[in-house]
Each structure stands twice: as structure tokens, then as C-alpha cells.
C-alpha positions as a printed NumPy array, in Angstrom:
array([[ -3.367,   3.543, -37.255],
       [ -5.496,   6.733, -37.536],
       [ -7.019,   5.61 , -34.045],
       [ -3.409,   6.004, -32.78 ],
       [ -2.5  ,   8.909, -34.828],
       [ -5.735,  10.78 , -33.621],
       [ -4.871,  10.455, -29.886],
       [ -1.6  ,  11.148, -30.353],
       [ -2.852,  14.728, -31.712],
       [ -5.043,  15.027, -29.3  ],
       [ -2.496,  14.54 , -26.692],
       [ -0.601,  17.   , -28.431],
       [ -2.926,  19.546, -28.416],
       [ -3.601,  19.324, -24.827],
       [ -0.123,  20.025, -23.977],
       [  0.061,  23.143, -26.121],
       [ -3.16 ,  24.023, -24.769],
       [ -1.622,  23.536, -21.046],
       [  1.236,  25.716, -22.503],
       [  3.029,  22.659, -20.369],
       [  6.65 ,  22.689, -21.959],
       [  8.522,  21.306, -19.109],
       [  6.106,  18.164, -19.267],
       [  7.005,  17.655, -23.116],
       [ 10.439,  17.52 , -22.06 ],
       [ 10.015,  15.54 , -19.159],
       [  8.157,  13.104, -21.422],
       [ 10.802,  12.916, -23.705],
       [ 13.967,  12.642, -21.183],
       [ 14.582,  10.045, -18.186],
       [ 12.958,  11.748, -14.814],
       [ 15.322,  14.535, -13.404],
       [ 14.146,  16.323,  -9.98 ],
       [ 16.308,  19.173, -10.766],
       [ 14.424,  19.687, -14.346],
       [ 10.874,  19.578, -12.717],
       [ 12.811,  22.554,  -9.918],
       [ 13.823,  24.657, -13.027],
       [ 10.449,  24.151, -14.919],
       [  8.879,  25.123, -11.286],
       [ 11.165,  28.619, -11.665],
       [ 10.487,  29.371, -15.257],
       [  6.759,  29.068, -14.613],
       [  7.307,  31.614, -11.837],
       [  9.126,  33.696, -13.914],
       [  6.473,  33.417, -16.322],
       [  3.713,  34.443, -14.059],
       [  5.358,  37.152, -11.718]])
């Protein structure tokens, strides 16, 4: 249980380290080209 629990924050903390939103939500939904195409603009947004 806390061997699960630890990786699980660990994961965690890589993906707010990665700042990697989109992948959260990719994780969390059924694969959707057009989401990864919008996650592709906002991180353009972001950086330009």
C-alpha cells in the first residue's frame, strides 16, 4: 500500500514538475488526436 501510494506521488510530482497538463488529462480521458492538437497550441501559446 504505501509502496503504491509512494509511486503514485512520485508520478504526480513529475507531472507537475513537467508542468504537463494536457498529459494529466490525456491520462484521465480515452485518446483524442484533436486534444493532443489543442494541448500542442496552448503550449505554443504558452511559450510565444
Amino acid at each position: 500500500r504505501d509502496g503504491r501510494e509512494t509511486a503514485l506521488a512520485r508520478l504526480q510530482f513529475e507531472l507537475t514538475e513537467d508542468d504537463a497538463g494536457g498529459l494529466v488529462c490525456t491520462l484521465r480521458a480515452p485518446y483524442n488526436p484533436f486534444d493532443e492538437k489543442r494541448a500542442s497550441d496552448d503550449a505554443g501559446d504558452v511559450s510565444g
